Amino acid sequence: MKYYILFIFFCFVCCDEYGFDTKYIEVPLDHFSFTNNKTFKLRYLVNDSYYVDNHPIFFYTGNEGDISMFAQNTGFMFDLAKQFDSLIIFAEHRYYGETLPFGNLSYSSPEYLGYLSAQQALADFVYLIDDLQQQYANKSSLEKVPVVAFGGSYGGMLSSWLRMKYPYSVTGAIASSAPIWQFKGLTPCENFNKVTTDVVRSLGSEKCVETIKKIWSIIRSKTNTTEGKITISKEFSLCQNLTSQNDVEVLLNWVNEVITNMVMVNYPYPTSFLVPLPGNPVREFCSKVDSVEYKDDDGVLKAITTGLEIYTNYTGTTKCNDILQTASSSLGETGWNFQSCTDMIMPMCSTDEDMFENSEWDFKKFSDDCYEQYKVRPRNEEVPILEFGGKNIETASNIVFSNGLLDPWSSGGVLQNVSSEIAAIVIPDGAHHFDLRGSNALDSESVQNARKFHQNQIKKWLHQFYFKENKDLYYYYNSKRYD
Amino acid sequence: MKYYILFIFFCFVCCDEYGFDTKYIEVPLDHFSFTNNKTFKLRYLVNDSYYVDNHPIFFYTGNEGDISMFAQNTGFMFDLAKQFDSLIIFAEHRYYGETLPFGNLSYSSPEYLGYLSAQQALADFVYLIDDLQQQYANKSSLEKVPVVAFGGSYGGMLSSWLRMKYPYSVTGAIASSAPIWQFKGLTPCENFNKVTTDVVRSLGSEKCVETIKKIWSIIRSKTNTTEGKITISKEFSLCQNLTSQNDVEVLLNWVNEVITNMVMVNYPYPTSFLVPLPGNPVREFCSKVDSVEYKDDDGVLKAITTGLEIYTNYTGTTKCNDILQTASSSLGETGWNFQSCTDMIMPMCSTDEDMFENSEWDFKKFSDDCYEQYKVRPRNEEVPILEFGGKNIETASNIVFSNGLLDPWSSGGVLQNVSSEIAAIVIPDGAHHFDLRGSNALDSESVQNARKFHQNQIKKWLHQFYFKENKDLYYYYNSKRYD
């Protein structure tokens, strides 16, 4: 399905660089209705190695995947926690990772899966935060400890919405690469793919873009015959031969996703994702694509398949490509696809101005596909705007939206200050939530500046909090250096 | 059940002084989960007789009863609409009046009734407001028209929460007699009954309070025997004789409710409620109570039953008293009792400092009663605070909380300014949402001042709105007089 591809957020293979205790809290299945009193265990990770009494909680609002994956790739929170004497929490989003409200049945039908929604997840977080605040406050000096929310990508959307909807729960939010405007009428549907194309053009080459542009029709025409399907399967080193038109669509999606993923995770140093990647993977990819001189369709195919090896076979040990999977199995693609059919409806399309195959945003077709796959339909495209306000967020406060301009998702992000209390910071050479990663010798100046900006904003929010709640702690914080 | 009594909001018999068209909008049954795609028809009333293009919508957030009841008793919105050229909307709250999502089955089990909640109702209103804004904006000059929310009592809670949770939906909110702090830990559980007692003492007399204080144990001791039950049934002119201890509890609740209701609706001029009442009913009631000289329990009984006739038989045509009903059947007592067991858990109790029978707030027992009656239990007492923030509402804006100090519900209200953008106004001689009533020659100066205050705040909010959206309309409004 065409809509499938657009919602793949990248992920990482965990090397467990950061240590945590695993805990669980019992939360209501349905926070907003009372047809049942069911509860389930929500998993969260705790690191209290830096925590000093009455200091803040840094709370990661988990997104669409196993929370340990995010915990291992948000080193920025650790770097900050050392300075702020903070408790570190990573809360898992319901229906992802181990947090399956109905166990193995969780994904079996809308009856079970229907409680997967951003609003319910936010209410889970509020529930957990309240519990943590009670646990960790030294009641003699403070009723509740302050909490700062962090999140990247969909997790960043959640952290900003948490502050908007429940400002009493979190004192502020760092929302990194959060495309809160990737909804109907807020961002043209073609922008995501245009940004992706621009990045390949500027970091790779115009030739690389042109080669990618050619690949879609070549795959289509070559797979017209049974023989052609076998040839193409071989060219792409697929684990299973293409046998139907549907398989062809899956391959097209897979190629699109792999290229898009590479752009999202274009970090300046090697990182280990589903597959290990070199630093600057887009440049490496295009360099390989461009190294193949071609005159005909077979040459284009060769150029692309050679380039893709950067993503699919960087270690040289991959035997074949499974096109049903582009990222770690820790990432809950099925859950996210369900959400994209219900509360996170993000219109996407492709035009001549980008390097992908043209595709329209056809809400009717999208809805039919959703029904076919999940037996749900989006109520209407307005849902995310009715729930979260679209561009009218100026009454909120204490949120930083950060976006890397090399990140396709910046197309739906907040790139300019909304008010004196909702700041936007851009990282011109940054990929998808680059600023949430731990510091690295190869970090650019702009990502370092973004992190410094976050730090100052958090300091300001904590000052506000302690000034109101406890003057001693306020003066203590005011005198503290954060280096 | 003891908790029954505490949630009776008063109501009115409608004389249809104000005209409306009745309309319906199809809204989702469940805004926050996706286990089903059901929708239902939400009723709303429209009066466009004052409306001029691109002017505001005044939107009443319906509470626990038939919406036409509120529409006929919120004349202030009409008085204002004339000045502001506004559209008037009264939206019915789901599960009340005609807005029954499952028709006759709506109240049959938690499976159907469970979608009754404040959060779901707010989302309904956001849905309807969005639709109205699209309908009524003249797109050439304004994308969306501004909306001001109004509400009294639980409706006032909803109007303030609407602004807090969905600030993009309404530009501001007038929350009259909204006890948003009548929740755990925010207000001592005895305050409601203390205020009620103080009002009877100051508007009636100390003797009246003392007489009321005696009645509870007298009813209890006299109804110990079958004969006693018959005697008491006669004294209170009951339609059906008391036969069980449960009947006695119902009677005790009924007497409590009737007295409390009288205090709530203590307006200076005659009004027509479930039963017609004279102006200043508390004074009239105590005057009758005090007119009976008594020496023994029978005398106390006589004094109270004589006094109650102010409420039960002011016209002299009541044949007998039905103690299962204290207010109009238009008021959805069952629905409200369900809500009090789920999301609107308001701890109440009585002590020696008030005139009612002592009672403790026993959450365990309350929960058991809820389960017995509705097959639901409150999750925990914190629910309303987790959902709506308790006293930590200072980040919100453009809300006026008004409270009459003669209103028992003022015990849980916001009586002091929270910030420069959340104002509180008190009406020392005002009863329950007195300020929402249409102007009357007998209005006190303080209620007139409160209405003037509302008017000025609304003007300010609209200025903010038009300044941002359309400068011409801003200048037009700025030059307009509101007299």
mmCIF file of C-alpha atoms in Angstrom, chain A residues 22-252:
data_model
loop_
_atom_site.group_PDB
_atom_site.id
_atom_site.type_symbol
_atom_site.label_atom_id
_atom_site.label_comp_id
_atom_site.label_asym_id
_atom_site.label_seq_id
_atom_site.Cartn_x
_atom_site.Cartn_y
_atom_site.Cartn_z
ATOM 1 C CA THR A 22 12.645 -1.889 33.943
ATOM 2 C CA LYS A 23 9.427 -1.087 35.785
ATOM 3 C CA TYR A 24 5.716 -1.326 35.134
ATOM 4 C CA ILE A 25 2.682 0.692 36.095
ATOM 5 C CA GLU A 26 -0.935 -0.390 35.872
ATOM 6 C CA VAL A 27 -2.863 2.132 33.786
ATOM 7 C CA PRO A 28 -6.483 2.288 32.612
ATOM 8 C CA LEU A 29 -7.117 0.902 29.158
ATOM 9 C CA ASP A 30 -9.573 3.686 28.371
ATOM 10 C CA HIS A 31 -9.019 7.044 30.041
ATOM 11 C CA PHE A 32 -11.965 8.793 28.451
ATOM 12 C CA SER A 33 -14.862 6.351 28.534
ATOM 13 C CA PHE A 34 -16.169 3.911 31.090
ATOM 14 C CA THR A 35 -17.478 0.952 29.159
ATOM 15 C CA ASN A 36 -14.970 -1.217 31.002
ATOM 16 C CA ASN A 37 -12.567 -0.968 33.921
ATOM 17 C CA LYS A 38 -9.702 -2.820 32.288
ATOM 18 C CA THR A 39 -6.121 -1.913 33.015
ATOM 19 C CA PHE A 40 -2.791 -3.021 31.625
ATOM 20 C CA LYS A 41 0.892 -2.862 32.486
ATOM 21 C CA LEU A 42 2.792 -0.039 30.886
ATOM 22 C CA ARG A 43 6.527 -0.562 30.783
ATOM 23 C CA TYR A 44 8.961 2.196 31.626
ATOM 24 C CA LEU A 45 12.687 2.433 32.080
ATOM 25 C CA VAL A 46 14.316 4.240 34.978
ATOM 26 C CA ASN A 47 17.846 5.482 35.422
ATOM 27 C CA ASP A 48 18.366 7.197 38.758
ATOM 28 C CA SER A 49 22.149 7.232 38.782
ATOM 29 C CA TYR A 50 22.257 11.027 38.572
ATOM 30 C CA TYR A 51 19.167 11.757 40.599
ATOM 31 C CA VAL A 52 19.310 14.027 43.624
ATOM 32 C CA ASP A 53 16.211 14.565 45.791
ATOM 33 C CA ASN A 54 13.685 17.126 44.519
ATOM 34 C CA HIS A 55 15.444 17.553 41.221
ATOM 35 C CA PRO A 56 13.640 17.234 37.915
ATOM 36 C CA ILE A 57 12.424 14.206 36.078
ATOM 37 C CA PHE A 58 13.420 14.027 32.426
ATOM 38 C CA PHE A 59 10.632 12.061 30.831
ATOM 39 C CA TYR A 60 10.812 10.610 27.331
ATOM 40 C CA THR A 61 7.360 10.226 25.774
ATOM 41 C CA GLY A 62 7.833 6.954 23.935
ATOM 42 C CA ASN A 63 6.863 6.599 20.336
ATOM 43 C CA GLU A 64 5.964 3.844 17.909
ATOM 44 C CA GLY A 65 8.449 1.183 18.911
ATOM 45 C CA ASP A 66 10.170 -0.722 21.657
ATOM 46 C CA ILE A 67 11.122 1.890 24.252
ATOM 47 C CA SER A 68 14.592 0.441 24.816
ATOM 48 C CA MET A 69 15.426 1.385 21.242
ATOM 49 C CA PHE A 70 14.732 5.033 22.002
ATOM 50 C CA ALA A 71 16.412 4.820 25.388
ATOM 51 C CA GLN A 72 19.628 3.723 23.711
ATOM 52 C CA ASN A 73 19.538 6.529 21.200
ATOM 53 C CA THR A 74 18.676 9.619 23.202
ATOM 54 C CA GLY A 75 22.002 10.198 24.885
ATOM 55 C CA PHE A 76 21.269 13.915 25.122
ATOM 56 C CA MET A 77 18.985 13.234 28.086
ATOM 57 C CA PHE A 78 21.878 11.535 29.878
ATOM 58 C CA ASP A 79 24.269 14.349 29.119
ATOM 59 C CA LEU A 80 21.727 16.797 30.539
ATOM 60 C CA ALA A 81 20.761 14.634 33.512
ATOM 61 C CA LYS A 82 24.311 14.779 34.803
ATOM 62 C CA GLN A 83 24.090 18.546 34.878
ATOM 63 C CA PHE A 84 20.576 18.797 36.278
ATOM 64 C CA ASP A 85 20.830 15.905 38.795
ATOM 65 C CA SER A 86 17.775 14.440 37.087
ATOM 66 C CA LEU A 87 15.920 11.208 37.091
ATOM 67 C CA ILE A 88 15.670 9.700 33.612
ATOM 68 C CA ILE A 89 12.485 7.965 32.521
ATOM 69 C CA PHE A 90 11.641 6.380 29.194
ATOM 70 C CA ALA A 91 7.955 5.486 29.018
ATOM 71 C CA GLU A 92 6.773 2.990 26.465
ATOM 72 C CA HIS A 93 3.852 3.927 24.234
ATOM 73 C CA ARG A 94 0.868 1.593 24.564
ATOM 74 C CA TYR A 95 0.719 -1.145 21.904
ATOM 75 C CA TYR A 96 4.445 -0.996 21.155
ATOM 76 C CA GLY A 97 7.378 -2.997 22.427
ATOM 77 C CA GLU A 98 6.332 -5.044 25.434
ATOM 78 C CA THR A 99 3.390 -2.824 26.307
ATOM 79 C CA LEU A 100 0.636 -4.865 24.721
ATOM 80 C CA PRO A 101 -2.650 -4.331 26.590
ATOM 81 C CA PHE A 102 -4.141 -7.587 25.312
ATOM 82 C CA GLY A 103 -0.948 -9.599 24.892
ATOM 83 C CA ASN A 104 -0.885 -11.537 21.639
ATOM 84 C CA LEU A 105 -4.448 -10.499 20.883
ATOM 85 C CA SER A 106 -3.585 -6.803 20.938
ATOM 86 C CA TYR A 107 -3.339 -6.484 17.169
ATOM 87 C CA SER A 108 -5.998 -9.009 16.268
ATOM 88 C CA SER A 109 -8.994 -6.697 15.664
ATOM 89 C CA PRO A 110 -10.192 -3.114 16.210
ATOM 90 C CA GLU A 111 -11.963 -4.335 19.333
ATOM 91 C CA TYR A 112 -8.530 -4.813 20.902
ATOM 92 C CA LEU A 113 -6.361 -2.508 18.840
ATOM 93 C CA GLY A 114 -8.780 0.418 18.957
ATOM 94 C CA TYR A 115 -7.380 1.733 22.225
ATOM 95 C CA LEU A 116 -4.168 2.598 20.421
ATOM 96 C CA SER A 117 -4.286 6.372 20.019
ATOM 97 C CA ALA A 118 -2.163 9.403 20.773
ATOM 98 C CA GLN A 119 -4.734 10.773 23.199
ATOM 99 C CA GLN A 120 -4.817 7.577 25.217
ATOM 100 C CA ALA A 121 -1.022 7.425 25.215
ATOM 101 C CA LEU A 122 -0.812 10.988 26.524
ATOM 102 C CA ALA A 123 -3.197 10.124 29.345
ATOM 103 C CA ASP A 124 -1.003 7.098 30.182
ATOM 104 C CA PHE A 125 1.975 9.409 30.473
ATOM 105 C CA VAL A 126 0.062 11.808 32.739
ATOM 106 C CA TYR A 127 -0.871 8.880 34.928
ATOM 107 C CA LEU A 128 2.721 7.665 35.163
ATOM 108 C CA ILE A 129 4.118 11.152 35.725
ATOM 109 C CA ASP A 130 1.730 11.721 38.618
ATOM 110 C CA ASP A 131 2.861 8.464 40.164
ATOM 111 C CA LEU A 132 6.542 9.328 39.716
ATOM 112 C CA GLN A 133 6.057 12.810 41.125
ATOM 113 C CA GLN A 134 4.527 11.316 44.237
ATOM 114 C CA GLN A 135 7.303 8.740 44.511
ATOM 115 C CA TYR A 136 10.231 11.059 44.069
ATOM 116 C CA ALA A 137 9.219 14.270 45.823
ATOM 117 C CA ASN A 138 10.652 14.787 49.257
ATOM 118 C CA LYS A 139 7.338 16.025 50.603
ATOM 119 C CA SER A 140 8.947 18.101 53.340
ATOM 120 C CA SER A 141 10.208 20.596 50.788
ATOM 121 C CA LEU A 142 8.262 20.005 47.590
ATOM 122 C CA GLU A 143 4.811 18.678 46.775
ATOM 123 C CA LYS A 144 5.782 17.452 43.348
ATOM 124 C CA VAL A 145 9.030 17.440 41.420
ATOM 125 C CA PRO A 146 9.115 19.198 38.062
ATOM 126 C CA VAL A 147 9.022 17.164 34.888
ATOM 127 C CA VAL A 148 10.445 18.012 31.494
ATOM 128 C CA ALA A 149 9.164 16.017 28.533
ATOM 129 C CA PHE A 150 11.438 14.952 25.700
ATOM 130 C CA GLY A 151 10.551 13.249 22.492
ATOM 131 C CA GLY A 152 11.716 12.759 18.946
ATOM 132 C CA SER A 153 9.622 12.341 15.813
ATOM 133 C CA TYR A 154 6.158 11.069 16.822
ATOM 134 C CA GLY A 155 7.523 11.052 20.374
ATOM 135 C CA GLY A 156 8.267 14.750 19.906
ATOM 136 C CA MET A 157 4.710 15.370 18.786
ATOM 137 C CA LEU A 158 3.583 13.636 21.965
ATOM 138 C CA SER A 159 5.911 15.659 24.182
ATOM 139 C CA SER A 160 4.610 18.929 22.747
ATOM 140 C CA TRP A 161 0.989 17.809 22.990
ATOM 141 C CA LEU A 162 1.566 16.657 26.540
ATOM 142 C CA ARG A 163 2.546 20.211 27.435
ATOM 143 C CA MET A 164 -0.380 21.643 25.444
ATOM 144 C CA LYS A 165 -3.074 19.360 26.829
ATOM 145 C CA TYR A 166 -1.689 18.744 30.315
ATOM 146 C CA PRO A 167 0.453 21.784 31.204
ATOM 147 C CA TYR A 168 0.138 20.899 34.893
ATOM 148 C CA SER A 169 1.826 17.568 34.229
ATOM 149 C CA VAL A 170 5.014 18.780 32.542
ATOM 150 C CA THR A 171 6.814 22.058 33.045
ATOM 151 C CA GLY A 172 8.085 22.140 29.491
ATOM 152 C CA ALA A 173 8.758 20.000 26.448
ATOM 153 C CA ILE A 174 11.616 19.445 24.042
ATOM 154 C CA ALA A 175 9.997 18.316 20.813
ATOM 155 C CA SER A 176 12.634 17.232 18.359
ATOM 156 C CA SER A 177 11.746 16.651 14.713
ATOM 157 C CA ALA A 178 8.078 16.622 15.583
ATOM 158 C CA PRO A 179 5.953 17.002 12.450
ATOM 159 C CA ILE A 180 2.886 18.330 14.255
ATOM 160 C CA TRP A 181 1.830 20.129 11.083
ATOM 161 C CA GLN A 182 2.015 17.134 8.756
ATOM 162 C CA PHE A 183 -1.777 17.161 8.657
ATOM 163 C CA LYS A 184 -4.489 18.193 6.277
ATOM 164 C CA GLY A 185 -4.318 21.764 5.124
ATOM 165 C CA LEU A 186 -1.280 22.604 7.238
ATOM 166 C CA THR A 187 1.460 21.368 4.903
ATOM 167 C CA PRO A 188 1.167 20.577 1.192
ATOM 168 C CA CYS A 189 1.227 16.805 0.813
ATOM 169 C CA GLU A 190 4.182 16.932 -1.593
ATOM 170 C CA ASN A 191 6.580 18.709 0.772
ATOM 171 C CA PHE A 192 7.944 15.637 2.485
ATOM 172 C CA ASN A 193 9.154 14.124 -0.764
ATOM 173 C CA LYS A 194 10.409 17.464 -2.042
ATOM 174 C CA VAL A 195 12.618 17.883 1.035
ATOM 175 C CA THR A 196 13.890 14.329 0.648
ATOM 176 C CA THR A 197 14.778 15.033 -2.966
ATOM 177 C CA ASP A 198 16.459 18.342 -2.145
ATOM 178 C CA VAL A 199 18.632 16.622 0.436
ATOM 179 C CA VAL A 200 19.767 13.975 -2.038
ATOM 180 C CA ARG A 201 20.470 16.705 -4.572
ATOM 181 C CA SER A 202 22.513 18.854 -2.200
ATOM 182 C CA LEU A 203 24.385 16.126 -0.316
ATOM 183 C CA GLY A 204 24.615 13.743 -3.261
ATOM 184 C CA SER A 205 24.185 15.117 -6.753
ATOM 185 C CA GLU A 206 21.706 16.113 -9.411
ATOM 186 C CA LYS A 207 22.721 12.994 -11.280
ATOM 187 C CA CYS A 208 21.835 10.843 -8.275
ATOM 188 C CA VAL A 209 18.368 12.421 -8.168
ATOM 189 C CA GLU A 210 17.882 11.835 -11.876
ATOM 190 C CA THR A 211 18.911 8.188 -11.564
ATOM 191 C CA ILE A 212 16.473 7.619 -8.724
ATOM 192 C CA LYS A 213 13.762 9.322 -10.754
ATOM 193 C CA LYS A 214 14.218 6.774 -13.536
ATOM 194 C CA ILE A 215 14.078 3.656 -11.402
ATOM 195 C CA TRP A 216 10.332 3.496 -10.763
ATOM 196 C CA SER A 217 9.146 3.111 -14.334
ATOM 197 C CA ILE A 218 12.016 0.756 -15.079
ATOM 198 C CA ILE A 219 10.939 -1.558 -12.260
ATOM 199 C CA ARG A 220 7.346 -1.359 -13.469
ATOM 200 C CA SER A 221 8.092 -2.132 -17.103
ATOM 201 C CA LYS A 222 10.628 -4.848 -16.375
ATOM 202 C CA THR A 223 8.270 -6.677 -14.016
ATOM 203 C CA ASN A 224 5.507 -6.837 -16.600
ATOM 204 C CA THR A 225 6.425 -10.416 -17.383
ATOM 205 C CA THR A 226 7.085 -13.420 -15.185
ATOM 206 C CA GLU A 227 10.629 -13.590 -16.469
ATOM 207 C CA GLY A 228 11.096 -9.916 -15.770
ATOM 208 C CA LYS A 229 9.928 -10.397 -12.188
ATOM 209 C CA ILE A 230 12.591 -13.050 -11.717
ATOM 210 C CA THR A 231 15.296 -10.857 -13.228
ATOM 211 C CA ILE A 232 14.381 -7.905 -11.014
ATOM 212 C CA SER A 233 14.225 -10.152 -7.934
ATOM 213 C CA LYS A 234 17.762 -11.200 -8.714
ATOM 214 C CA GLU A 235 18.977 -7.653 -9.333
ATOM 215 C CA PHE A 236 17.662 -6.551 -5.925
ATOM 216 C CA SER A 237 18.909 -9.751 -4.232
ATOM 217 C CA LEU A 238 15.456 -10.455 -2.869
ATOM 218 C CA CYS A 239 14.981 -13.358 -0.495
ATOM 219 C CA GLN A 240 11.814 -14.332 -2.358
ATOM 220 C CA ASN A 241 11.050 -13.834 -6.027
ATOM 221 C CA LEU A 242 8.353 -11.368 -7.007
ATOM 222 C CA THR A 243 5.333 -13.262 -8.279
ATOM 223 C CA SER A 244 2.455 -10.779 -8.374
ATOM 224 C CA GLN A 245 1.721 -7.161 -9.087
ATOM 225 C CA ASN A 246 1.276 -6.689 -5.357
ATOM 226 C CA ASP A 247 4.832 -7.916 -4.799
ATOM 227 C CA VAL A 248 5.994 -5.306 -7.280
ATOM 228 C CA GLU A 249 4.235 -2.581 -5.302
ATOM 229 C CA VAL A 250 5.935 -3.833 -2.142
ATOM 230 C CA LEU A 251 9.314 -3.644 -3.865
ATOM 231 C CA LEU A 252 8.634 -0.093 -5.075
#
